[in-house]
Tab-separated table of C-alpha atoms in Angstrom:
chain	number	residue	atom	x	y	z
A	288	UNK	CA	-48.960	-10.407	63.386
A	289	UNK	CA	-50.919	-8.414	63.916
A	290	UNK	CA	-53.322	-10.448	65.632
A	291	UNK	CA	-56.404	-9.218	67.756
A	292	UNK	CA	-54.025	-7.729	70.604
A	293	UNK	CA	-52.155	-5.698	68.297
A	294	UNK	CA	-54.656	-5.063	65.085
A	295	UNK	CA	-55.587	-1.469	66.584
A	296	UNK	CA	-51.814	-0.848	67.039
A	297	UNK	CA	-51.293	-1.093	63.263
A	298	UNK	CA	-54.594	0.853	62.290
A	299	UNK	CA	-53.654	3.883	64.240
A	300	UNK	CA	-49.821	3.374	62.908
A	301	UNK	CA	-51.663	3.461	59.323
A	302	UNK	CA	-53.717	6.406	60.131
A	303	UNK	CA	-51.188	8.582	61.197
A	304	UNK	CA	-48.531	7.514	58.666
A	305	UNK	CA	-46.002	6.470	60.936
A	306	UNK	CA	-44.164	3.144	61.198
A	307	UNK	CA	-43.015	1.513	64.426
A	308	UNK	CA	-40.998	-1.221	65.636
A	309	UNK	CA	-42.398	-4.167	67.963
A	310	UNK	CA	-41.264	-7.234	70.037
A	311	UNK	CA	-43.000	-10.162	70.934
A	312	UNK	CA	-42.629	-13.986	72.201
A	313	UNK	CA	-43.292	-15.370	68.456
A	314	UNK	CA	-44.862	-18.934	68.438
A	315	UNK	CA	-44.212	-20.050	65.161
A	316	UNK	CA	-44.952	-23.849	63.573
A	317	UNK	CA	-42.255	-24.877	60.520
A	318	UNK	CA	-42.458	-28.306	58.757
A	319	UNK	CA	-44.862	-29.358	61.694
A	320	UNK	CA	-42.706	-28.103	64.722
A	321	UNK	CA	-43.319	-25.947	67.123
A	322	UNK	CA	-41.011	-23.573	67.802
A	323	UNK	CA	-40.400	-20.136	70.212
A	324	UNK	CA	-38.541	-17.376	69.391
A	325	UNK	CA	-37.809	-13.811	70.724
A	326	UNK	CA	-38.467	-11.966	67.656
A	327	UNK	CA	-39.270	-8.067	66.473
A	328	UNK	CA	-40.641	-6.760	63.550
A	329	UNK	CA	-40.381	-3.598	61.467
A	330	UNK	CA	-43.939	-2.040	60.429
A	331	UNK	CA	-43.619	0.829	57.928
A	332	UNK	CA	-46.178	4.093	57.463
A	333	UNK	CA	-48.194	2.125	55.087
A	334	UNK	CA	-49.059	-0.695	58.225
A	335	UNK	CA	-47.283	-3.105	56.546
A	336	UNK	CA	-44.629	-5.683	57.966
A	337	UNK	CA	-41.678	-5.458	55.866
A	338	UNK	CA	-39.241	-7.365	58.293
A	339	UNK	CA	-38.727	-9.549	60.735
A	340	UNK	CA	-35.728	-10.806	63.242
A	341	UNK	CA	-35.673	-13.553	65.593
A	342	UNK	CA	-33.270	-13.081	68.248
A	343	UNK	CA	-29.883	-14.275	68.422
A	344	UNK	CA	-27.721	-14.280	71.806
A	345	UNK	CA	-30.238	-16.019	73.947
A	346	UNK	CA	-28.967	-15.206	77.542
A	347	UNK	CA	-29.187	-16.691	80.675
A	348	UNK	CA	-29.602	-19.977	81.774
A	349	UNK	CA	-31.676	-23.267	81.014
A	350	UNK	CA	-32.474	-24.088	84.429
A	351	UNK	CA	-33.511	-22.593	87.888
A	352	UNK	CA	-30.284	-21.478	89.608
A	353	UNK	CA	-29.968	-20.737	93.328
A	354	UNK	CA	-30.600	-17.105	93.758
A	355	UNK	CA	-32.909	-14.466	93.744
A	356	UNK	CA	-34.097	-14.296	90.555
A	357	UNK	CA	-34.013	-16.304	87.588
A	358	UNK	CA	-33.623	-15.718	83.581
A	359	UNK	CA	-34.705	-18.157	82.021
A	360	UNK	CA	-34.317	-17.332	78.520
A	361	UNK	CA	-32.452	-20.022	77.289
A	362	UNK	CA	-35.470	-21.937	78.673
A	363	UNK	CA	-38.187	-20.303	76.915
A	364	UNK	CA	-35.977	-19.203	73.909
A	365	UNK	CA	-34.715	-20.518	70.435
A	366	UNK	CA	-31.604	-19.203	68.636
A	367	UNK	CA	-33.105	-17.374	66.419
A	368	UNK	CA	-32.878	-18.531	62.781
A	369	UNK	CA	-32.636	-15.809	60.251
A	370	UNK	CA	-29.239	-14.014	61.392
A	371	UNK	CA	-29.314	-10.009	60.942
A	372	UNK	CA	-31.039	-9.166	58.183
A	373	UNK	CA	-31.650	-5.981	56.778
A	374	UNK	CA	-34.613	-4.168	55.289
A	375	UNK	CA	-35.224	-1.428	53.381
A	376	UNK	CA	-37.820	1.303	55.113
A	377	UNK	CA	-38.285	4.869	56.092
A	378	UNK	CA	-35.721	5.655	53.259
A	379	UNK	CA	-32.954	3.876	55.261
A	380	UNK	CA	-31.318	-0.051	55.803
A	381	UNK	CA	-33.049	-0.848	58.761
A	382	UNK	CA	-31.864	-3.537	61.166
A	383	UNK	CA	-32.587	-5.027	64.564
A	384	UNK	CA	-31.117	-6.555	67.286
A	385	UNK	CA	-33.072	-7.637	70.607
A	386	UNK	CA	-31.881	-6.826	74.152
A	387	UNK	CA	-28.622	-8.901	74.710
A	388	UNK	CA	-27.954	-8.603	71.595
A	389	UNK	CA	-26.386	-5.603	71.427
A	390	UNK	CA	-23.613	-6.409	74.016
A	391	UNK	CA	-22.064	-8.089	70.982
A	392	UNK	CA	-20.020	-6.540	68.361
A	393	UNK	CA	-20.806	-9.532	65.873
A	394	UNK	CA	-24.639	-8.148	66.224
A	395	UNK	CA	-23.549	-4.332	64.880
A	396	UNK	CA	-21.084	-5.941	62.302
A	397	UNK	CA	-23.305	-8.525	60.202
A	398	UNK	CA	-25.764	-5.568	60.068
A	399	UNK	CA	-22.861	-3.237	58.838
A	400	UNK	CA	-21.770	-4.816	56.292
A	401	UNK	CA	-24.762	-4.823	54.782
A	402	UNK	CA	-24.585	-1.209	54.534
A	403	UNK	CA	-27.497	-0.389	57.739
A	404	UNK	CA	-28.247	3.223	58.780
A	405	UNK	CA	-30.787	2.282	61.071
A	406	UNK	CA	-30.905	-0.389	63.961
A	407	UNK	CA	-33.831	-0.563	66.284
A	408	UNK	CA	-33.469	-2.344	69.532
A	409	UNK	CA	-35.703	-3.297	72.587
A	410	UNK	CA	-34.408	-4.695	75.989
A	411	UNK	CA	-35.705	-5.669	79.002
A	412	UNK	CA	-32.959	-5.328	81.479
A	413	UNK	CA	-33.162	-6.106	84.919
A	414	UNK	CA	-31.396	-5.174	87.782
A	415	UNK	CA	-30.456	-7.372	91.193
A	416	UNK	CA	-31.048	-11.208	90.059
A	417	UNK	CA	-28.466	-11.931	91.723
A	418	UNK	CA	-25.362	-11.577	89.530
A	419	UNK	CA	-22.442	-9.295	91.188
A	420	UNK	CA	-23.421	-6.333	92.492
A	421	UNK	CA	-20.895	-4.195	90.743
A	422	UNK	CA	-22.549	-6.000	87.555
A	423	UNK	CA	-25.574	-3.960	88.507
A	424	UNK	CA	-23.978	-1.015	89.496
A	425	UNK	CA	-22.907	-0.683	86.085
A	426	UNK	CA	-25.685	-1.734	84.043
A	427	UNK	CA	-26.722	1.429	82.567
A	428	UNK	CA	-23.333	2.261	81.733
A	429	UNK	CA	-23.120	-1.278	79.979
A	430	UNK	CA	-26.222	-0.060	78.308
A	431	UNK	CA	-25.179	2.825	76.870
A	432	UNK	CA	-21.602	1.559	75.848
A	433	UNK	CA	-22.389	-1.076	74.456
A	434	UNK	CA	-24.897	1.054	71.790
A	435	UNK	CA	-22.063	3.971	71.436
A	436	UNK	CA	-19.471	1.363	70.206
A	437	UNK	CA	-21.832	-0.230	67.726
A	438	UNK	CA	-23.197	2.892	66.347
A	439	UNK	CA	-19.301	4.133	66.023
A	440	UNK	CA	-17.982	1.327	65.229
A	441	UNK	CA	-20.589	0.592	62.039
A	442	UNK	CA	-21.292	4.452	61.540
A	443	UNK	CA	-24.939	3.705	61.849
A	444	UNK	CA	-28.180	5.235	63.819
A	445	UNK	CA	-30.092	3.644	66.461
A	446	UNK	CA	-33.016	3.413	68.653
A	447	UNK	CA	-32.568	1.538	71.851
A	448	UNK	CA	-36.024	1.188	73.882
A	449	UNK	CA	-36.159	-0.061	77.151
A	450	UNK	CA	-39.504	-1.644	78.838
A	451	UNK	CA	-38.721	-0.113	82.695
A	452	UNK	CA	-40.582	-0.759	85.528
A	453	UNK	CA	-41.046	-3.709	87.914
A	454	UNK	CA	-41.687	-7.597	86.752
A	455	UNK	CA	-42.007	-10.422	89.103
A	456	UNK	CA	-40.173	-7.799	91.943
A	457	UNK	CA	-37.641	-6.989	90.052
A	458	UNK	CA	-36.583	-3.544	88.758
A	459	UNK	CA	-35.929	-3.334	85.207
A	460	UNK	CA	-33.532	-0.071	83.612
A	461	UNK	CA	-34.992	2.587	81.423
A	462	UNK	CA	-32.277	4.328	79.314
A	463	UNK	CA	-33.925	4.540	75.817
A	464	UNK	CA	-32.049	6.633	73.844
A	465	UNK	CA	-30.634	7.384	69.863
A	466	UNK	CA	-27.616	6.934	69.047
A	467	UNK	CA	-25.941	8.880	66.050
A	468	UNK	CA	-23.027	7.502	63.642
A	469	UNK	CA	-20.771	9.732	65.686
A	470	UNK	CA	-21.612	7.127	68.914
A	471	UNK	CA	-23.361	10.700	70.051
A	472	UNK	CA	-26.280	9.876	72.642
A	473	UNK	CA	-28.459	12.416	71.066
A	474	UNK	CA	-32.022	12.151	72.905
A	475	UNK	CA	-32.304	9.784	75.790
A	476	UNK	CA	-34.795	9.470	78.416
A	477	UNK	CA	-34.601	10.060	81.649
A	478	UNK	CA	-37.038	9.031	83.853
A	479	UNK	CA	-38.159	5.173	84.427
A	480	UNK	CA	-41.775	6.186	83.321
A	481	UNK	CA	-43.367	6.350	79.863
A	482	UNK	CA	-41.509	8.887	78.187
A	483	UNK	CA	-41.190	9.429	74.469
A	484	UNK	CA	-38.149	11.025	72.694
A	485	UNK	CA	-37.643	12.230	69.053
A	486	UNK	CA	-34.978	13.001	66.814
A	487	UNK	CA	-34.884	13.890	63.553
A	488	UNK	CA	-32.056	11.395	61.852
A	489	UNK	CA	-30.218	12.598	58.963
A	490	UNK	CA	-29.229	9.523	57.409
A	491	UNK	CA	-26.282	11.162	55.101
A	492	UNK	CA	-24.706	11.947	58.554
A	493	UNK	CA	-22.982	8.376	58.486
A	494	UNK	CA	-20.870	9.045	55.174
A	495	UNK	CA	-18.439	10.923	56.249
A	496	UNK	CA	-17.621	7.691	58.375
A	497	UNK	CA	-18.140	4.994	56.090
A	498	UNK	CA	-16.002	6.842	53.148
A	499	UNK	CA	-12.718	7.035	55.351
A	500	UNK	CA	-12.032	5.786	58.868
A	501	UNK	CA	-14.860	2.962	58.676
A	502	UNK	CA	-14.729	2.104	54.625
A	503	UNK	CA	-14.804	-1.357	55.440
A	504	UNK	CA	-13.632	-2.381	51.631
A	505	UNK	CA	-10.386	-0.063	52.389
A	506	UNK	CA	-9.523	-1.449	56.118
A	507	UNK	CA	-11.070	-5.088	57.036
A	508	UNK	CA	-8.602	-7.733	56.709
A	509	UNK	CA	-11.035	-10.897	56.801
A	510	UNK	CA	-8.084	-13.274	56.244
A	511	UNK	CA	-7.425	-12.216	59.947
A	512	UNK	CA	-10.460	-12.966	61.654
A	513	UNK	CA	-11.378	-16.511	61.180
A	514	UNK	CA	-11.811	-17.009	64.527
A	515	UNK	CA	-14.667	-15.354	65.029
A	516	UNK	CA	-16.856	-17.346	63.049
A	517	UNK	CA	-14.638	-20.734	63.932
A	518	UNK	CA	-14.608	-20.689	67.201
A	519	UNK	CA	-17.390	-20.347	69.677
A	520	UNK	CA	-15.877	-19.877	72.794
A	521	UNK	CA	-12.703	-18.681	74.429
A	522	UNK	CA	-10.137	-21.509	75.650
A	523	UNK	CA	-9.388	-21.223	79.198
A	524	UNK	CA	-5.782	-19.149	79.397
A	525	UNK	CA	-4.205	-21.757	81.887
A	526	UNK	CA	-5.826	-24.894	80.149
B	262	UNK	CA	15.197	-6.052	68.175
B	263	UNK	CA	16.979	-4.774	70.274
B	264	UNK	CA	19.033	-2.485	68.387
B	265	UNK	CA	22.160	-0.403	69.385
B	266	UNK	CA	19.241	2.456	70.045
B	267	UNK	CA	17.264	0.414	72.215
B	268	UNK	CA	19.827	-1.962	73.921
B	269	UNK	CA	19.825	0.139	76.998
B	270	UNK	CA	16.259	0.348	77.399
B	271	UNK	CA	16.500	-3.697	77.437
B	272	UNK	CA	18.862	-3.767	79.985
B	273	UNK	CA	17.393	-1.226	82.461
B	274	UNK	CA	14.386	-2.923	81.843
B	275	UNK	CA	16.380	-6.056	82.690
B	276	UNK	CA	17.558	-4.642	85.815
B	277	UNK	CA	14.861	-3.471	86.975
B	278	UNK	CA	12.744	-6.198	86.511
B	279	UNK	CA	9.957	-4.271	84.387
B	280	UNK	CA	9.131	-5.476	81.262
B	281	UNK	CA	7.574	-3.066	78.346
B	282	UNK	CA	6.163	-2.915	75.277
B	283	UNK	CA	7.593	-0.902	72.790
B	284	UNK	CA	6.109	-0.109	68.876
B	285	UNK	CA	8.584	0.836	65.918
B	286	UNK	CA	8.657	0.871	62.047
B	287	UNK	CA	10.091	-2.943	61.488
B	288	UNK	CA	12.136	-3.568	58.304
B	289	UNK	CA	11.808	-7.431	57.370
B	290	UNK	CA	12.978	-9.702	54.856
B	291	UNK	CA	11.575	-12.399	54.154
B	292	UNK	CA	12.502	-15.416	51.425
B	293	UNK	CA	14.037	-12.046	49.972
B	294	UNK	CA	11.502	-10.025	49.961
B	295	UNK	CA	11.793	-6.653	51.689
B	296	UNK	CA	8.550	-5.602	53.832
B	297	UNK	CA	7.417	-2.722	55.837
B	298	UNK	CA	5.227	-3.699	59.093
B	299	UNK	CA	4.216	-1.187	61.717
B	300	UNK	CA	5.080	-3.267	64.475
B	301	UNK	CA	5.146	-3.665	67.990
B	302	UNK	CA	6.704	-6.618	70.808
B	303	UNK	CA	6.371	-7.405	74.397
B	304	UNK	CA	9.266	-7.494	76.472
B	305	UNK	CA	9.167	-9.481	80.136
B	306	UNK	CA	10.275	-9.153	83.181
B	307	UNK	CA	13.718	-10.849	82.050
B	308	UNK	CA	14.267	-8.521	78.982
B	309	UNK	CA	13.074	-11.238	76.975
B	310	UNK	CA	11.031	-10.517	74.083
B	311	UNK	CA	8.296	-12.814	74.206
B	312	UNK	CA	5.674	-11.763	71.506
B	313	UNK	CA	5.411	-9.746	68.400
B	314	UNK	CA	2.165	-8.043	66.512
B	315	UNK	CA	2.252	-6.113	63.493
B	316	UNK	CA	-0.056	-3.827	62.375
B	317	UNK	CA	-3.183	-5.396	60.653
B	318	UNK	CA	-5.831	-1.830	60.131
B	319	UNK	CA	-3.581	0.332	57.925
B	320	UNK	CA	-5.415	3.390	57.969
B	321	UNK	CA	-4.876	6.552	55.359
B	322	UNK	CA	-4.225	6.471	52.289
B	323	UNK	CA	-2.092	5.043	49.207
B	324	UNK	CA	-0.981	8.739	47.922
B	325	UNK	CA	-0.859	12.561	48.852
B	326	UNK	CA	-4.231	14.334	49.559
B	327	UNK	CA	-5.249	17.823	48.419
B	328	UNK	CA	-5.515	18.592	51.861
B	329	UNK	CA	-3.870	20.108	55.105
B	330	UNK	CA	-1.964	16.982	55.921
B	331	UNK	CA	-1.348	13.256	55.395
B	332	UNK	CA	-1.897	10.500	56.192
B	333	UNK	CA	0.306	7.850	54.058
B	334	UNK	CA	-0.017	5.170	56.484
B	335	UNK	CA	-1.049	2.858	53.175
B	336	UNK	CA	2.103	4.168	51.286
B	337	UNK	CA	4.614	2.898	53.798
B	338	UNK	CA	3.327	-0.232	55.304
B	339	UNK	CA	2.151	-3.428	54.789
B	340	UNK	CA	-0.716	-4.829	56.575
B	341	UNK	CA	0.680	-7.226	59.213
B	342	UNK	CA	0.996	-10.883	58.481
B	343	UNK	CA	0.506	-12.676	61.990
B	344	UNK	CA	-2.858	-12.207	62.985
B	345	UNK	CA	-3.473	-11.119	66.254
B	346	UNK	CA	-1.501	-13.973	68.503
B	347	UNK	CA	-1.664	-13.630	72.388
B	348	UNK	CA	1.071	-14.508	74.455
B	349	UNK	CA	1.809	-15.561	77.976
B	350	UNK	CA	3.853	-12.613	80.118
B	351	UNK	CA	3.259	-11.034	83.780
B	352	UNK	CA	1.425	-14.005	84.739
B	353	UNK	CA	-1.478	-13.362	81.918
B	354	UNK	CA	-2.445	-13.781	78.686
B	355	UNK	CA	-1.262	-10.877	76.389
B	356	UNK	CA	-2.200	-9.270	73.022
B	357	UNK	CA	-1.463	-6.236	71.242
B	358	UNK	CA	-2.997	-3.655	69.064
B	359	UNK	CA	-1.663	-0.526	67.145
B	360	UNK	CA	-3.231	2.317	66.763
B	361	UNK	CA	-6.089	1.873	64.482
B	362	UNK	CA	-6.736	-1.493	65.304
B	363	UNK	CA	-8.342	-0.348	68.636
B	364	UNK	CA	-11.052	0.720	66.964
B	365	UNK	CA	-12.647	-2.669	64.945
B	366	UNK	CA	-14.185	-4.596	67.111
B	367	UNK	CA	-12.650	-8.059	65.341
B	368	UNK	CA	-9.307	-7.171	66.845
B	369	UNK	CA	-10.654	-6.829	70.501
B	370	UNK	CA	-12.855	-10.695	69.605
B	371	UNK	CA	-10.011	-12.414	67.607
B	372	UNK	CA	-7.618	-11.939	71.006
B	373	UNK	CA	-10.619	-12.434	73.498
B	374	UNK	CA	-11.311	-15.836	71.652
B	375	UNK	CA	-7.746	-16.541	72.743
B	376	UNK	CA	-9.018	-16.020	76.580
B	377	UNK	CA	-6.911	-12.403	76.173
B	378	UNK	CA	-6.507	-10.590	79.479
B	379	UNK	CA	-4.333	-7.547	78.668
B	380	UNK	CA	-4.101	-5.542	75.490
B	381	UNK	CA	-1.031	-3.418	74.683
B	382	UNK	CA	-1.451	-0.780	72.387
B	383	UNK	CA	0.221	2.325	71.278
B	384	UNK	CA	-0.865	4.753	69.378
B	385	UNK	CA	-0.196	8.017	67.392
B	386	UNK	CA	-3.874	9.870	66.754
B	387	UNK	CA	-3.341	13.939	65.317
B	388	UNK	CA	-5.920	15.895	64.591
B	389	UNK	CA	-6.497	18.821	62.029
B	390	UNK	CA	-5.309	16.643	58.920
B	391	UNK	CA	-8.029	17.489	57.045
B	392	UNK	CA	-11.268	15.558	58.261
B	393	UNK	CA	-14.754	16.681	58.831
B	394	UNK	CA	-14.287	19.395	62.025
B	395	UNK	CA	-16.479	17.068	63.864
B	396	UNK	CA	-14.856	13.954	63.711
B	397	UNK	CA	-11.624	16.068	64.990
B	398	UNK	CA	-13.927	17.069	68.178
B	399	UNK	CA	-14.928	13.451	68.820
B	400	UNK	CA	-11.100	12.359	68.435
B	401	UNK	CA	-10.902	11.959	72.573
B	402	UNK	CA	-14.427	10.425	73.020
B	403	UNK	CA	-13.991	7.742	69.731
B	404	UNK	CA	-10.359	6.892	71.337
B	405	UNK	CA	-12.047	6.267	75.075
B	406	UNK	CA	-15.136	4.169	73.582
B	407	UNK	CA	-13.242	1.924	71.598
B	408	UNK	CA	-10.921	1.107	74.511
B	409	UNK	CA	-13.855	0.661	76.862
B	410	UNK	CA	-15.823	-1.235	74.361
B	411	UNK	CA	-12.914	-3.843	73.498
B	412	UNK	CA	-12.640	-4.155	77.340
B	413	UNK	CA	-15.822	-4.676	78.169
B	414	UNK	CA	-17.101	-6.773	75.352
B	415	UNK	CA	-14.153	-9.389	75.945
B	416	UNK	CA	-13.449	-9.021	79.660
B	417	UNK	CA	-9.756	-7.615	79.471
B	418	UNK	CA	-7.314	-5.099	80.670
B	419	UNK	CA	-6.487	-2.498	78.096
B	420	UNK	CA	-3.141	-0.319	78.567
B	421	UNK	CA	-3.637	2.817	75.648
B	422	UNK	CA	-0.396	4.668	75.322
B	423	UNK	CA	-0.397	7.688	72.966
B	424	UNK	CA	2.715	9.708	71.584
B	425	UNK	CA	1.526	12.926	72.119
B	426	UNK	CA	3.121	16.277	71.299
B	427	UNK	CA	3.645	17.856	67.734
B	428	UNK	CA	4.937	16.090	64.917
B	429	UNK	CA	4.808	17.763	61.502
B	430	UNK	CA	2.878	20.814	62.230
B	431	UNK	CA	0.078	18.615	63.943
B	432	UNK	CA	-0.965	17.418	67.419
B	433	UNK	CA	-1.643	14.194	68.685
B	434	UNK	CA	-4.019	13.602	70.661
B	435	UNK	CA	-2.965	11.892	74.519
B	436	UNK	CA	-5.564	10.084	77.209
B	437	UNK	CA	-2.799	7.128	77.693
B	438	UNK	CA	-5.301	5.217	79.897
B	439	UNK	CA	-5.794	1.713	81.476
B	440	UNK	CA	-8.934	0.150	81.476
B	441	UNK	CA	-10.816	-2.448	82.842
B	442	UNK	CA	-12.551	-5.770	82.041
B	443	UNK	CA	-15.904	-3.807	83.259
B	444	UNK	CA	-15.068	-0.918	80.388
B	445	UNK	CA	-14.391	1.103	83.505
B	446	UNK	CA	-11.553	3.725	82.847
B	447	UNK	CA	-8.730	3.112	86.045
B	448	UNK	CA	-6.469	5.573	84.817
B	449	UNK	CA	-5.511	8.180	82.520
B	450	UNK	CA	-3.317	10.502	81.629
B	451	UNK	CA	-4.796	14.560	81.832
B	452	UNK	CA	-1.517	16.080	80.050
B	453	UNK	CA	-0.120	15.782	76.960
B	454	UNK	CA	3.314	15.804	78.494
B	455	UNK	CA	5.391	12.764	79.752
B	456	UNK	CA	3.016	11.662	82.203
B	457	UNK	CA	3.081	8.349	84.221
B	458	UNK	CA	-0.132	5.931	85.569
B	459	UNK	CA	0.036	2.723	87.610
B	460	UNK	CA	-2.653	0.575	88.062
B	461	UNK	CA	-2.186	-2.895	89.844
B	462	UNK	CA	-4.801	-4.864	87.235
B	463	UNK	CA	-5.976	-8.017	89.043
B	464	UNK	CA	-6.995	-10.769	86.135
B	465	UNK	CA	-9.522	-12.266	87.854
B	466	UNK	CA	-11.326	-9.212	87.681
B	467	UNK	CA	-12.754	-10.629	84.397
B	468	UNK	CA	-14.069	-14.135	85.536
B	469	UNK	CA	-17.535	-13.054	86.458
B	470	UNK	CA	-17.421	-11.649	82.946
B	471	UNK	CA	-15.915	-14.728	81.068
B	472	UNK	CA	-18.595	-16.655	83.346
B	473	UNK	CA	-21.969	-15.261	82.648
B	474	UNK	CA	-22.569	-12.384	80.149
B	475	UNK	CA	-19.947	-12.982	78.208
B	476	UNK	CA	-19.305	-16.808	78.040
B	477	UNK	CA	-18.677	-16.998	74.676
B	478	UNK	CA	-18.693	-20.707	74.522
B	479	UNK	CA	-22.506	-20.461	76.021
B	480	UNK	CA	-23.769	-16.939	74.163
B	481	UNK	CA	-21.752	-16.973	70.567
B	482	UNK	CA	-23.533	-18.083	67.494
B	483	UNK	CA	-20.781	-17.944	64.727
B	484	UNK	CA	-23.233	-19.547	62.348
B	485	UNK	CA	-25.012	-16.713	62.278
B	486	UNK	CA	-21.444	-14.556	61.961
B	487	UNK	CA	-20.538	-15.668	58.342
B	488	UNK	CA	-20.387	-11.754	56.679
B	489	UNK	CA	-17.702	-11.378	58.912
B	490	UNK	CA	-15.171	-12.828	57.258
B	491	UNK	CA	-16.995	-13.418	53.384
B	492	UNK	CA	-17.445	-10.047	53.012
B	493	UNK	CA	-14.963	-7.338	52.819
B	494	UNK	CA	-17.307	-4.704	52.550
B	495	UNK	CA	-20.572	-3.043	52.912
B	496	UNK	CA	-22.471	-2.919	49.549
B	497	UNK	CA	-24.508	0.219	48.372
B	498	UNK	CA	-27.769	0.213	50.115
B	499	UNK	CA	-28.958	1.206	46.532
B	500	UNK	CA	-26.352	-0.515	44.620
């Protein structure tokens, strides 16, 4: 990045002095191999790249299952190998997280603790692929929590940006909204069309937050949460 | 536990064949050692106490405030030394939280690791001590998103019981609620008088869940989940 595709993306960016956040399918060679990742970067006003973040929580499945539509991420995909960093731009910590990532609190955490304000995220979420249907009937709602409870929870902003319309038949969500510290929805779209919001984020707003309910150094207890980093999945209840 | 004060909850329980859980101010000794633990135990079926938790996210502070009221939570308790176990009761797998717990997300993942189904927690929120106004207005909506967030992001039950009313010159807050492994609220209280909600939760309500989006053992990366438990936390952005 950018290549030919997106070089007029970053000139106009650079003209009119504003940054912007952008996914891609990255294709990316290291000591000879060739590898695929689900990655974003962060471009600030100046047109430059100053970060990068390949995504983590791959979902879906490896294979074609037996319904009526597939996601195949885990197919296409790599883990992504840099974990959450952070960056500094737009006078903020900036952060990102891609799409299923956000459904997990590690995601919001790792970011929080380094002190983000800022955490841009795109999804593409589709709806009827043959999961539950109550799973659908609740996937903006999953959308929206799961945004709310990271923002609270880490007393940080963010921008969640959906890419609606249809792919391959299927119908994919909208929902793009900001998020305050507060877990406040403050602007969110509301049509499945191309539709742009803006807020004006005050990045002091979080303080309040991260100086007494959420002042990590006051209230974690790491000596209580090994599990989460040594164990990967639940045991089965009954096993 | 039980005491003379709360032997004849135990036995109506008992007789009745209800079990409860029940939170109260534990004095312990251990090796000699007097300790304070906010603590709280399930009770089954047969009046048996099968589990105990004890407060690990002391929040407040160490001394008095210059402010309208306290909150010396630090002053009189220790944080709780057993983790967050689950146990087996009403044909599940239960935790527990208190109060301030529900609101980090490492409490909700440290019990869902253990294939959690139910959560028990009490709690005793006021408002008006002396915060920002506006994290006093979001009191209700932080309370409901942390419940629905834990829920959701590791496929349990929740049961949220507040001690409402006045205590000191301040209120607490109420919405006791129950909620489900889809973050859906099933119930809640709409007084802040005794109130009582039922809800028959069905654990397997949470399989699609465990199955798919949140298969931990398929989705989790805890390599990538290391600041979690190394740091304690958040540095300065511009430290």
């Amino acid at each position: 990045m950018p290549n030919a595709a997106t070089q007029p993306l970053f000139e106009e960016a650079k003209r009119l002095g504003i940054g912007f956040h952008l996914g891609y399918a990255e294709l990316a060679w290291q000591d000879g191999v060739k590898h695929r990742f689900n990655t974003a970067i962060i471009v600030d006003k100046a047109g430059e790249i100053v970060g990068k973040f390949r995504k983590i929580h791959i979902p879906g499945h490896h294979e074609v299952l037996d319904r009526p539509g597939q996601h195949l991420e885990k197919k296409y995909f790599e883990v992504g190998d840099l974990g959450f960093p952070v960056y500094q731009a737009f006078g903020a910590t900036c952060g990102m997280a891609i799409c299923n990532d956000r459904r997990w609190p590690e995601t919001w955490r790792v970011m929080g603790l380094q002190g983000v304000d800022l955490v841009f995220c795109g999804y593409n979420t589709p709806v009827g692929l043959g999961d539950p249907y109550d799973l659908d009937a609740l996937t903006l709602f999953h959308n929206q929590l799961s945004f709310q409870a990271g923002c609270y929870q880490n007393a940080t902003w963010a921008v969640g940006v959906a890419k609606a319309g249809c792919e391959e038949g299927f119908n994919m969500i909208g929902q793009s909204m900001i998020v305050a510290p507060s877990g406040e929805v403050v602007a969110m779209c509301n049509t499945i069309e191309d539709e742009l919001i803006v807020h004006n984020c005050d990045f002091t707003r979080s303080r309040e937050y991260k100086r007494d309910i959420f002042n990590f150094a006051n209230h974690r207890r790491p000596e209580h949460y090994g599990l989460i980093v040594e164990r990967t999945g639940a045991e089965e209840p009954d096993a």
